[in-house]
PDB file of C-alpha atoms in Angstrom:
ATOM      1  CA  MET A1447      37.737  -4.266  73.097  1.00  0.00           C
ATOM      2  CA  GLN A1448      35.484  -6.860  74.787  1.00  0.00           C
ATOM      3  CA  ASN A1449      33.292  -4.273  76.479  1.00  0.00           C
ATOM      4  CA  SER A1450      32.963  -2.322  73.245  1.00  0.00           C
ATOM      5  CA  GLN A1451      31.914  -5.413  71.304  1.00  0.00           C
ATOM      6  CA  LYS A1452      29.396  -6.351  73.977  1.00  0.00           C
ATOM      7  CA  ALA A1453      27.852  -2.885  73.847  1.00  0.00           C
ATOM      8  CA  GLY A1454      27.566  -3.088  70.077  1.00  0.00           C
ATOM      9  CA  HIS A1455      25.386  -6.193  69.871  1.00  0.00           C
ATOM     10  CA  LEU A1456      22.195  -4.181  70.200  1.00  0.00           C
ATOM     11  CA  TRP A1457      22.926  -2.359  66.931  1.00  0.00           C
ATOM     12  CA  ASP A1458      23.288  -5.528  64.903  1.00  0.00           C
ATOM     13  CA  ARG A1459      19.532  -5.431  64.397  1.00  0.00           C
ATOM     14  CA  GLU A1460      18.699  -3.747  61.115  1.00  0.00           C
ATOM     15  CA  ASP A1461      15.205  -2.706  62.251  1.00  0.00           C
ATOM     16  CA  ILE A1462      16.499  -0.098  64.714  1.00  0.00           C
ATOM     17  CA  SER A1463      16.179   3.353  63.180  1.00  0.00           C
ATOM     18  CA  LYS A1464      19.075   5.773  63.481  1.00  0.00           C
ATOM     19  CA  THR A1465      16.554   8.289  64.868  1.00  0.00           C
ATOM     20  CA  ALA A1466      15.614   5.939  67.704  1.00  0.00           C
ATOM     21  CA  ARG A1467      19.020   4.712  68.875  1.00  0.00           C
ATOM     22  CA  LEU A1468      19.022   6.598  72.165  1.00  0.00           C
ATOM     23  CA  GLN A1469      15.468   5.568  72.957  1.00  0.00           C
ATOM     24  CA  THR A1470      16.267   1.945  72.116  1.00  0.00           C
ATOM     25  CA  MET A1471      19.368   1.944  74.302  1.00  0.00           C
ATOM     26  CA  LEU A1472      17.519   3.403  77.270  1.00  0.00           C
ATOM     27  CA  ALA A1473      14.666   0.927  76.852  1.00  0.00           C
ATOM     28  CA  HIS A1474      16.837  -2.171  76.526  1.00  0.00           C
ATOM     29  CA  LYS A1475      19.616  -1.519  79.028  1.00  0.00           C
ATOM     30  CA  PRO A1476      18.898  -1.392  82.781  1.00  0.00           C
ATOM     31  CA  LEU A1477      21.506   1.361  83.119  1.00  0.00           C
ATOM     32  CA  SER A1478      23.441   2.932  80.247  1.00  0.00           C
ATOM     33  CA  LEU A1479      26.870   4.546  80.275  1.00  0.00           C
ATOM     34  CA  ILE A1480      27.295   7.718  78.208  1.00  0.00           C
ATOM     35  CA  VAL A1481      30.635   9.501  77.961  1.00  0.00           C
ATOM     36  CA  SER A1482      30.661  13.246  77.353  1.00  0.00           C
ATOM     37  CA  LEU A1483      34.073  13.697  75.781  1.00  0.00           C
ATOM     38  CA  PRO A1484      36.254  16.426  77.319  1.00  0.00           C
ATOM     39  CA  GLY A1485      37.598  17.158  73.844  1.00  0.00           C
ATOM     40  CA  ASN A1486      36.535  16.486  70.272  1.00  0.00           C
ATOM     41  CA  ASP A1487      39.254  13.922  69.858  1.00  0.00           C
ATOM     42  CA  LEU A1488      39.183  10.591  68.028  1.00  0.00           C
ATOM     43  CA  THR A1489      41.664   9.008  70.439  1.00  0.00           C
ATOM     44  CA  LEU A1490      39.470   9.844  73.430  1.00  0.00           C
ATOM     45  CA  ALA A1491      36.403   8.554  71.620  1.00  0.00           C
ATOM     46  CA  ARG A1492      38.095   5.247  70.824  1.00  0.00           C
ATOM     47  CA  ALA A1493      39.300   4.902  74.404  1.00  0.00           C
ATOM     48  CA  ALA A1494      35.795   5.453  75.786  1.00  0.00           C
ATOM     49  CA  LEU A1495      34.297   2.913  73.401  1.00  0.00           C
ATOM     50  CA  GLU A1496      36.992   0.319  74.037  1.00  0.00           C
ATOM     51  CA  GLU A1497      36.383   0.586  77.783  1.00  0.00           C
ATOM     52  CA  GLY A1498      32.649   0.022  77.385  1.00  0.00           C
ATOM     53  CA  ALA A1499      30.814   3.303  76.766  1.00  0.00           C
ATOM     54  CA  ASP A1500      27.323   2.709  75.355  1.00  0.00           C
ATOM     55  CA  ALA A1501      27.059   6.181  73.818  1.00  0.00           C
ATOM     56  CA  LEU A1502      29.143   9.312  73.259  1.00  0.00           C
ATOM     57  CA  LYS A1503      28.455  13.029  73.337  1.00  0.00           C
ATOM     58  CA  VAL A1504      30.516  15.837  71.793  1.00  0.00           C
ATOM     59  CA  HIS A1505      30.265  19.624  71.721  1.00  0.00           C
ATOM     60  CA  TYR A1506      30.581  22.651  69.491  1.00  0.00           C
ATOM     61  CA  ASN A1507      29.917  26.353  69.951  1.00  0.00           C
ATOM     62  CA  VAL A1508      30.026  26.114  73.745  1.00  0.00           C
ATOM     63  CA  GLY A1509      32.317  26.668  76.710  1.00  0.00           C
ATOM     64  CA  HIS A1510      32.836  23.611  78.922  1.00  0.00           C
ATOM     65  CA  ARG A1511      33.160  24.514  82.593  1.00  0.00           C
ATOM     66  CA  ALA A1512      34.625  21.271  83.907  1.00  0.00           C
ATOM     67  CA  SER A1513      37.272  20.686  81.237  1.00  0.00           C
ATOM     68  CA  GLY A1514      38.098  24.350  80.748  1.00  0.00           C
ATOM     69  CA  ASN A1515      37.778  23.858  77.008  1.00  0.00           C
ATOM     70  CA  HIS A1516      36.010  26.168  74.618  1.00  0.00           C
ATOM     71  CA  PHE A1517      34.512  24.474  71.589  1.00  0.00           C
ATOM     72  CA  GLY A1518      34.405  26.510  68.394  1.00  0.00           C
ATOM     73  CA  PRO A1519      31.983  26.477  65.466  1.00  0.00           C
ATOM     74  CA  LEU A1520      30.694  23.315  63.812  1.00  0.00           C
ATOM     75  CA  ASP A1521      32.911  23.699  60.736  1.00  0.00           C
ATOM     76  CA  GLU A1522      36.008  23.152  62.883  1.00  0.00           C
ATOM     77  CA  TYR A1523      34.939  19.639  63.809  1.00  0.00           C
ATOM     78  CA  THR A1524      33.067  18.106  60.883  1.00  0.00           C
ATOM     79  CA  GLU A1525      35.892  15.735  59.970  1.00  0.00           C
ATOM     80  CA  VAL A1526      36.557  14.537  63.509  1.00  0.00           C
ATOM     81  CA  PHE A1527      32.818  14.115  64.093  1.00  0.00           C
ATOM     82  CA  ARG A1528      32.602  11.915  61.003  1.00  0.00           C
ATOM     83  CA  ALA A1529      35.628   9.955  62.193  1.00  0.00           C
ATOM     84  CA  ILE A1530      34.073   9.401  65.631  1.00  0.00           C
ATOM     85  CA  ARG A1531      30.822   8.346  64.001  1.00  0.00           C
ATOM     86  CA  SER A1532      32.671   5.722  61.968  1.00  0.00           C
ATOM     87  CA  GLN A1533      33.889   4.007  65.143  1.00  0.00           C
ATOM     88  CA  PHE A1534      30.557   2.649  66.414  1.00  0.00           C
ATOM     89  CA  GLU A1535      26.859   2.251  65.684  1.00  0.00           C
ATOM     90  CA  GLY A1536      25.458   3.333  69.039  1.00  0.00           C
ATOM     91  CA  PRO A1537      23.958   6.703  70.001  1.00  0.00           C
ATOM     92  CA  LEU A1538      26.106   9.737  69.209  1.00  0.00           C
ATOM     93  CA  GLY A1539      24.911  13.032  70.648  1.00  0.00           C
ATOM     94  CA  VAL A1540      25.920  16.645  70.293  1.00  0.00           C
ATOM     95  CA  VAL A1541      25.629  19.838  72.294  1.00  0.00           C
ATOM     96  CA  PRO A1542      24.901  22.462  69.606  1.00  0.00           C
ATOM     97  CA  SER A1543      25.331  25.622  71.645  1.00  0.00           C
ATOM     98  CA  GLY A1544      25.705  27.192  75.056  1.00  0.00           C
ATOM     99  CA  SER A1545      23.149  29.932  74.386  1.00  0.00           C
ATOM    100  CA  ILE A1546      19.854  30.349  72.595  1.00  0.00           C
ATOM    101  CA  GLU A1547      21.352  33.016  70.324  1.00  0.00           C
ATOM    102  CA  GLY A1548      24.193  30.699  69.346  1.00  0.00           C
ATOM    103  CA  THR A1549      21.938  27.833  68.253  1.00  0.00           C
ATOM    104  CA  ARG A1550      21.923  28.224  64.474  1.00  0.00           C
ATOM    105  CA  ARG A1551      19.202  26.678  62.356  1.00  0.00           C
ATOM    106  CA  GLU A1552      21.601  26.035  59.457  1.00  0.00           C
ATOM    107  CA  ASP A1553      23.965  24.071  61.736  1.00  0.00           C
ATOM    108  CA  VAL A1554      21.201  21.989  63.284  1.00  0.00           C
ATOM    109  CA  LYS A1555      20.030  20.965  59.798  1.00  0.00           C
ATOM    110  CA  ARG A1556      23.490  19.468  59.127  1.00  0.00           C
ATOM    111  CA  LEU A1557      23.725  17.302  62.238  1.00  0.00           C
ATOM    112  CA  ALA A1558      21.815  14.243  61.045  1.00  0.00           C
ATOM    113  CA  ASP A1559      23.967  14.056  57.904  1.00  0.00           C
ATOM    114  CA  LEU A1560      27.075  14.106  60.101  1.00  0.00           C
ATOM    115  CA  GLY A1561      25.801  10.958  61.805  1.00  0.00           C
ATOM    116  CA  PHE A1562      24.401  12.341  65.028  1.00  0.00           C
ATOM    117  CA  ASN A1563      21.458  10.568  66.616  1.00  0.00           C
ATOM    118  CA  PHE A1564      20.454  13.065  69.297  1.00  0.00           C
ATOM    119  CA  TYR A1565      21.022  16.594  70.501  1.00  0.00           C
ATOM    120  CA  SER A1566      21.516  17.682  74.088  1.00  0.00           C
ATOM    121  CA  ILE A1567      20.814  21.226  75.267  1.00  0.00           C
ATOM    122  CA  TYR A1568      19.456  23.208  78.202  1.00  0.00           C
ATOM    123  CA  ALA A1569      15.775  24.037  77.947  1.00  0.00           C
ATOM    124  CA  HIS A1570      16.480  27.772  78.167  1.00  0.00           C
ATOM    125  CA  HIS A1571      18.978  27.468  75.292  1.00  0.00           C
ATOM    126  CA  LEU A1572      16.626  25.477  73.060  1.00  0.00           C
ATOM    127  CA  PRO A1573      14.995  27.677  70.379  1.00  0.00           C
ATOM    128  CA  SER A1574      11.457  26.878  69.310  1.00  0.00           C
ATOM    129  CA  PHE A1575      12.505  25.843  65.786  1.00  0.00           C
ATOM    130  CA  MET A1576      14.237  22.791  67.267  1.00  0.00           C
ATOM    131  CA  LEU A1577      10.898  21.523  68.549  1.00  0.00           C
ATOM    132  CA  HIS A1578      10.079  20.709  64.928  1.00  0.00           C
ATOM    133  CA  ASP A1579      11.686  17.404  63.967  1.00  0.00           C
ATOM    134  CA  PRO A1580      15.307  18.093  62.878  1.00  0.00           C
ATOM    135  CA  GLY A1581      15.884  14.388  62.185  1.00  0.00           C
ATOM    136  CA  LEU A1582      17.409  13.839  65.637  1.00  0.00           C
ATOM    137  CA  GLU A1583      16.183  12.515  68.942  1.00  0.00           C
ATOM    138  CA  ALA A1584      15.723  15.342  71.419  1.00  0.00           C
ATOM    139  CA  THR A1585      17.016  15.570  74.960  1.00  0.00           C
ATOM    140  CA  PHE A1586      17.159  18.621  77.192  1.00  0.00           C
ATOM    141  CA  ALA A1587      18.611  19.569  80.555  1.00  0.00           C
ATOM    142  CA  ILE A1588      17.397  21.505  83.540  1.00  0.00           C
ATOM    143  CA  ASN A1589      19.607  23.208  86.095  1.00  0.00           C
ATOM    144  CA  ASP A1590      19.132  23.884  89.806  1.00  0.00           C
ATOM    145  CA  ALA A1591      16.986  26.971  89.147  1.00  0.00           C
ATOM    146  CA  TYR A1592      14.167  25.116  87.392  1.00  0.00           C
ATOM    147  CA  ASP A1593      10.723  24.544  88.867  1.00  0.00           C
ATOM    148  CA  VAL A1594      10.629  20.744  89.019  1.00  0.00           C
ATOM    149  CA  THR A1595       6.879  20.665  88.385  1.00  0.00           C
ATOM    150  CA  LEU A1596       7.493  21.976  84.863  1.00  0.00           C
ATOM    151  CA  VAL A1597       9.070  18.689  83.777  1.00  0.00           C
ATOM    152  CA  GLU A1598       5.667  17.004  83.960  1.00  0.00           C
ATOM    153  CA  ALA A1599       4.977  18.501  80.514  1.00  0.00           C
ATOM    154  CA  THR A1600       8.077  16.907  78.960  1.00  0.00           C
ATOM    155  CA  ALA A1601       6.444  13.879  77.328  1.00  0.00           C
ATOM    156  CA  HIS A1602       3.910  16.083  75.528  1.00  0.00           C
ATOM    157  CA  PHE A1603       6.697  17.518  73.355  1.00  0.00           C
ATOM    158  CA  GLY A1604       8.160  14.189  72.311  1.00  0.00           C
ATOM    159  CA  PHE A1605      11.504  14.368  74.100  1.00  0.00           C
ATOM    160  CA  THR A1606      13.482  11.171  74.439  1.00  0.00           C
ATOM    161  CA  ALA A1607      15.105  11.983  77.770  1.00  0.00           C
ATOM    162  CA  LEU A1608      15.767  14.575  80.465  1.00  0.00           C
ATOM    163  CA  GLU A1609      19.226  15.380  81.793  1.00  0.00           C
ATOM    164  CA  ALA A1610      19.277  16.222  85.474  1.00  0.00           C
ATOM    165  CA  SER A1611      22.018  18.873  85.464  1.00  0.00           C
ATOM    166  CA  ILE A1612      20.792  20.216  88.782  1.00  0.00           C
ATOM    167  CA  VAL A1613      23.969  20.607  90.858  1.00  0.00           C
ATOM    168  CA  PRO A1614      24.836  24.281  91.530  1.00  0.00           C
ATOM    169  CA  GLY A1615      27.994  25.344  89.747  1.00  0.00           C
ATOM    170  CA  GLU A1616      29.840  26.133  92.975  1.00  0.00           C
ATOM    171  CA  GLU A1617      29.332  22.523  94.103  1.00  0.00           C
ATOM    172  CA  TYR A1618      30.753  20.772  91.037  1.00  0.00           C
ATOM    173  CA  GLY A1619      33.234  18.068  91.948  1.00  0.00           C
ATOM    174  CA  SER A1620      31.864  17.362  95.428  1.00  0.00           C
ATOM    175  CA  PRO A1621      30.626  13.882  96.470  1.00  0.00           C
ATOM    176  CA  LEU A1622      27.154  12.569  95.729  1.00  0.00           C
ATOM    177  CA  SER A1623      24.769  12.979  98.674  1.00  0.00           C
ATOM    178  CA  PHE A1624      21.404  11.493  99.600  1.00  0.00           C
ATOM    179  CA  ALA A1625      19.895  14.926  98.958  1.00  0.00           C
ATOM    180  CA  ASP A1626      21.033  14.616  95.338  1.00  0.00           C
ATOM    181  CA  VAL A1627      19.522  11.152  95.077  1.00  0.00           C
ATOM    182  CA  LEU A1628      16.189  12.453  96.385  1.00  0.00           C
ATOM    183  CA  HIS A1629      16.181  15.151  93.699  1.00  0.00           C
ATOM    184  CA  TYR A1630      16.982  12.606  90.998  1.00  0.00           C
ATOM    185  CA  ARG A1631      14.244  10.299  92.257  1.00  0.00           C
ATOM    186  CA  GLN A1632      11.740  13.156  92.195  1.00  0.00           C
ATOM    187  CA  LEU A1633      12.594  13.858  88.562  1.00  0.00           C
ATOM    188  CA  VAL A1634      12.223  10.178  87.662  1.00  0.00           C
ATOM    189  CA  LEU A1635       8.722  10.197  89.146  1.00  0.00           C
ATOM    190  CA  LYS A1636       7.653  13.438  87.473  1.00  0.00           C
ATOM    191  CA  ALA A1637       9.331  13.580  84.071  1.00  0.00           C
ATOM    192  CA  GLY A1638       7.524  10.761  82.270  1.00  0.00           C
ATOM    193  CA  VAL A1639      10.664  10.162  80.186  1.00  0.00           C
ATOM    194  CA  PRO A1640      13.999   8.498  81.046  1.00  0.00           C
ATOM    195  CA  VAL A1641      16.270  10.595  83.255  1.00  0.00           C
ATOM    196  CA  LEU A1642      20.057  10.635  82.946  1.00  0.00           C
ATOM    197  CA  VAL A1643      22.532  12.032  85.439  1.00  0.00           C
ATOM    198  CA  PRO A1644      25.706  13.867  84.401  1.00  0.00           C
ATOM    199  CA  SER A1645      28.784  13.706  86.596  1.00  0.00           C
ATOM    200  CA  GLN A1646      28.586  17.192  88.017  1.00  0.00           C
ATOM    201  CA  ARG A1647      29.333  15.529  91.332  1.00  0.00           C
ATOM    202  CA  LYS A1648      32.560  13.575  91.677  1.00  0.00           C
ATOM    203  CA  LEU A1649      30.759  10.308  91.056  1.00  0.00           C
ATOM    204  CA  VAL A1650      32.534   7.055  91.883  1.00  0.00           C
ATOM    205  CA  SER A1651      31.719   3.531  90.779  1.00  0.00           C
ATOM    206  CA  GLY A1652      30.253   2.859  94.224  1.00  0.00           C
ATOM    207  CA  ASP A1653      27.474   5.345  93.401  1.00  0.00           C
ATOM    208  CA  VAL A1654      26.193   3.143  90.573  1.00  0.00           C
ATOM    209  CA  PRO A1655      23.840   0.890  92.595  1.00  0.00           C
ATOM    210  CA  VAL A1656      22.052   3.733  94.365  1.00  0.00           C
ATOM    211  CA  LEU A1657      21.633   5.735  91.153  1.00  0.00           C
ATOM    212  CA  HIS A1658      20.236   2.640  89.485  1.00  0.00           C
ATOM    213  CA  HIS A1659      17.910   2.036  92.433  1.00  0.00           C
ATOM    214  CA  SER A1660      16.623   5.604  92.170  1.00  0.00           C
ATOM    215  CA  GLY A1661      15.374   4.910  88.646  1.00  0.00           C
ATOM    216  CA  ILE A1662      18.053   6.712  86.652  1.00  0.00           C
ATOM    217  CA  LYS A1663      18.422   5.220  83.158  1.00  0.00           C
ATOM    218  CA  ALA A1664      21.875   6.525  82.254  1.00  0.00           C
ATOM    219  CA  ILE A1665      24.994   7.941  83.849  1.00  0.00           C
ATOM    220  CA  MET A1666      26.855  10.503  81.770  1.00  0.00           C
ATOM    221  CA  LEU A1667      30.540  10.738  82.632  1.00  0.00           C
ATOM    222  CA  GLY A1668      32.167  14.094  81.955  1.00  0.00           C
ATOM    223  CA  ALA A1669      35.499  15.706  82.691  1.00  0.00           C
ATOM    224  CA  ILE A1670      34.998  15.894  86.481  1.00  0.00           C
ATOM    225  CA  VAL A1671      35.203  12.091  86.540  1.00  0.00           C
ATOM    226  CA  THR A1672      37.044  11.207  83.328  1.00  0.00           C
ATOM    227  CA  GLY A1673      39.768  13.840  83.492  1.00  0.00           C
ATOM    228  CA  LYS A1674      41.268  15.067  80.228  1.00  0.00           C
ATOM    229  CA  THR A1675      43.835  12.436  79.298  1.00  0.00           C
ATOM    230  CA  GLU A1676      43.319   9.097  77.602  1.00  0.00           C
ATOM    231  CA  ASP A1677      44.632   7.119  80.586  1.00  0.00           C
ATOM    232  CA  GLN A1678      42.403   8.952  83.049  1.00  0.00           C
ATOM    233  CA  LEU A1679      39.390   8.476  80.827  1.00  0.00           C
ATOM    234  CA  ARG A1680      40.086   4.767  80.334  1.00  0.00           C
ATOM    235  CA  ARG A1681      40.326   4.129  84.071  1.00  0.00           C
ATOM    236  CA  ALA A1682      37.115   6.003  84.810  1.00  0.00           C
ATOM    237  CA  VAL A1683      35.027   4.445  82.044  1.00  0.00           C
ATOM    238  CA  SER A1684      36.291   0.936  82.835  1.00  0.00           C
ATOM    239  CA  SER A1685      35.462   1.369  86.520  1.00  0.00           C
ATOM    240  CA  PHE A1686      31.879   2.466  85.815  1.00  0.00           C
ATOM    241  CA  ARG A1687      31.420  -0.176  83.115  1.00  0.00           C
ATOM    242  CA  ASN A1688      32.399  -2.889  85.565  1.00  0.00           C
ATOM    243  CA  ALA A1689      30.109  -1.489  88.259  1.00  0.00           C
ATOM    244  CA  ILE A1690      27.158  -1.380  85.858  1.00  0.00           C
ATOM    245  CA  ASP A1691      27.846  -4.903  84.654  1.00  0.00           C
ATOM    246  CA  ARG A1692      27.781  -6.112  88.268  1.00  0.00           C
ATOM    247  CA  LEU A1693      24.267  -4.797  88.823  1.00  0.00           C
ATOM    248  CA  GLY A1694      21.894  -7.617  89.562  1.00  0.00           C
ATOM    249  CA  GLN A1695      19.617  -9.046  92.169  1.00  0.00           C
ATOM    250  CA  LYS A1696      19.729 -11.986  94.495  1.00  0.00           C
ATOM    251  CA  GLY A1697      17.289 -14.741  93.674  1.00  0.00           C
ATOM    252  CA  PRO A1698      15.398 -16.777  96.294  1.00  0.00           C
ATOM    253  CA  SER A1699      18.423 -19.004  96.798  1.00  0.00           C
ATOM    254  CA  GLY A1700      20.651 -16.012  97.431  1.00  0.00           C
ATOM    255  CA  SER A1701      22.478 -16.412  94.147  1.00  0.00           C
ATOM    256  CA  GLU A1702      23.167 -13.361  92.017  1.00  0.00           C
ATOM    257  CA  GLN A1703      20.830 -13.009  89.045  1.00  0.00           C
ATOM    258  CA  SER A1704      21.679 -10.682  86.215  1.00  0.00           C
ATOM    259  CA  VAL A1705      19.333  -7.883  85.265  1.00  0.00           C
ATOM    260  CA  SER A1706      18.793  -9.301  81.790  1.00  0.00           C
ATOM    261  CA  GLU A1707      17.933 -12.723  83.198  1.00  0.00           C
ATOM    262  CA  SER A1708      15.476 -11.126  85.597  1.00  0.00           C
ATOM    263  CA  LEU A1709      13.735  -9.194  82.835  1.00  0.00           C
ATOM    264  CA  ALA A1710      13.655 -12.232  80.586  1.00  0.00           C
ATOM    265  CA  ALA A1711      11.990 -14.181  83.380  1.00  0.00           C
ATOM    266  CA  GLY A1712       9.186 -11.644  83.484  1.00  0.00           C
ATOM    267  CA  HIS A1713      10.109  -9.691  86.593  1.00  0.00           C
ATOM    268  CA  SER A1714       9.163  -6.028  86.668  1.00  0.00           C
ATOM    269  CA  GLY A1715      12.742  -4.844  87.030  1.00  0.00           C
ATOM    270  CA  PRO A1716      15.972  -5.047  88.971  1.00  0.00           C
ATOM    271  CA  LYS A1717      15.933  -4.684  92.736  1.00  0.00           C
ATOM    272  CA  SER A1718      19.464  -3.302  92.569  1.00  0.00           C
ATOM    273  CA  SER A1719      22.410  -4.529  94.572  1.00  0.00           C
ATOM    274  CA  PHE A1720      22.137  -1.473  96.831  1.00  0.00           C
ATOM    275  CA  THR A1721      21.178  -2.710 100.284  1.00  0.00           C
ATOM    276  CA  GLY A1722      20.743   0.465 102.304  1.00  0.00           C
ATOM    277  CA  HIS A1723      17.638   1.554 104.192  1.00  0.00           C
ATOM    278  CA  MET A1724      15.280   1.367 101.241  1.00  0.00           C
ATOM    279  CA  ASP A1725      11.927  -0.163 100.522  1.00  0.00           C
ATOM    280  CA  PRO A1726      12.653  -3.600  99.064  1.00  0.00           C
ATOM    281  CA  SER A1727      10.050  -2.999  96.372  1.00  0.00           C
ATOM    282  CA  ASP A1728      11.426  -1.897  93.031  1.00  0.00           C
ATOM    283  CA  PRO A1729      11.240   1.875  92.516  1.00  0.00           C
ATOM    284  CA  THR A1730      12.519   1.630  88.959  1.00  0.00           C
ATOM    285  CA  GLU A1731       9.554  -0.212  87.522  1.00  0.00           C
ATOM    286  CA  LEU A1732       8.392   2.950  85.796  1.00  0.00           C
ATOM    287  CA  SER A1733      11.149   2.217  83.278  1.00  0.00           C
ATOM    288  CA  SER A1734      11.373   5.596  82.209  1.00  0.00           C
ATOM    289  CA  ASP A1735      17.556   9.352  80.073  1.00  0.00           C
ATOM    290  CA  PRO A1736      21.408  17.086  78.132  1.00  0.00           C
ATOM    291  CA  VAL A1737      23.629  18.417  79.147  1.00  0.00           C
ATOM    292  CA  GLU A1738      26.449  19.447  81.291  1.00  0.00           C
ATOM    293  CA  PHE A1739      26.923  22.756  79.727  1.00  0.00           C
ATOM    294  CA  SER A1740      25.894  26.178  80.788  1.00  0.00           C
ATOM    295  CA  ASP A1741      25.283  27.496  84.240  1.00  0.00           C
ATOM    296  CA  ARG A1742      22.176  28.970  85.874  1.00  0.00           C
ATOM    297  CA  SER A1743      23.146  32.451  84.748  1.00  0.00           C
ATOM    298  CA  GLY A1744      22.816  31.342  81.122  1.00  0.00           C
ATOM    299  CA  SER A1745      26.391  32.134  80.265  1.00  0.00           C
ATOM    300  CA  GLY A1746      26.632  29.057  78.067  1.00  0.00           C
ATOM    301  CA  ARG A1747      29.248  27.139  79.999  1.00  0.00           C
ATOM    302  CA  ASP A1748      29.160  23.370  80.230  1.00  0.00           C
ATOM    303  CA  GLY A1749      28.900  22.019  83.732  1.00  0.00           C
ATOM    304  CA  THR A1750      30.052  18.431  83.455  1.00  0.00           C
TER     305      THR A1750
END
């Protein structure tokens, strides 16, 4: 429970609005850990939180490619969603549909009252009515078919974050490559909002430093990495939590300095512990975080 308690300190402040929890997390943490649950299950939610997840995401009305699960209508999950919400104060997100036709206005209006802080959906599944404040923070995803230049307009519409769900469906579960990192870095530079990366690749804890160095603000672990069982999920979340907690930079004396200490001292940002062939200057100083569902054909299947 130590990791869970540590993650919860940020929400002890009463001045943080429930409609700004995701934004606050992304602004205050050098790199956040979000877990996209493979099932709407209280046991899995507790396991993720106990192992150090900063935020959770659940689903309804969508097929989930990686887990093989199909999530039914909202009414099937209201009680478990309330139960999950009762477990922590941090950001809780929801995928409301895997198609634009399936995104129902009457369901979206209920989400804030169920305790959700943000929604997560592909841009081509996001109906225009959701651009009017539904009482939730807004995040959206792009897939590999999107014109990257379009994301430059993101900030104009008030979105909290962009999810880089850009791995082609046939490549899910393969290792992270430098080509992927270049794409993520390009989105960080263009989006004007925090960028988060879902585990469409078979991410490992060793990928954490380079993703951090690229400017990513959150890693979202889904079924490709977490598996479906409680034990599998615990091992995966713990591994990434530990890797994130080890992020830091070496001070002039060569000693390891934590990210929080560096920021408190007035530095522009972490240099990252990644020591590959990169410019030693900090590329993350822009300080700029939906979805692993659906494929490029618009069939409404979740890709994490």
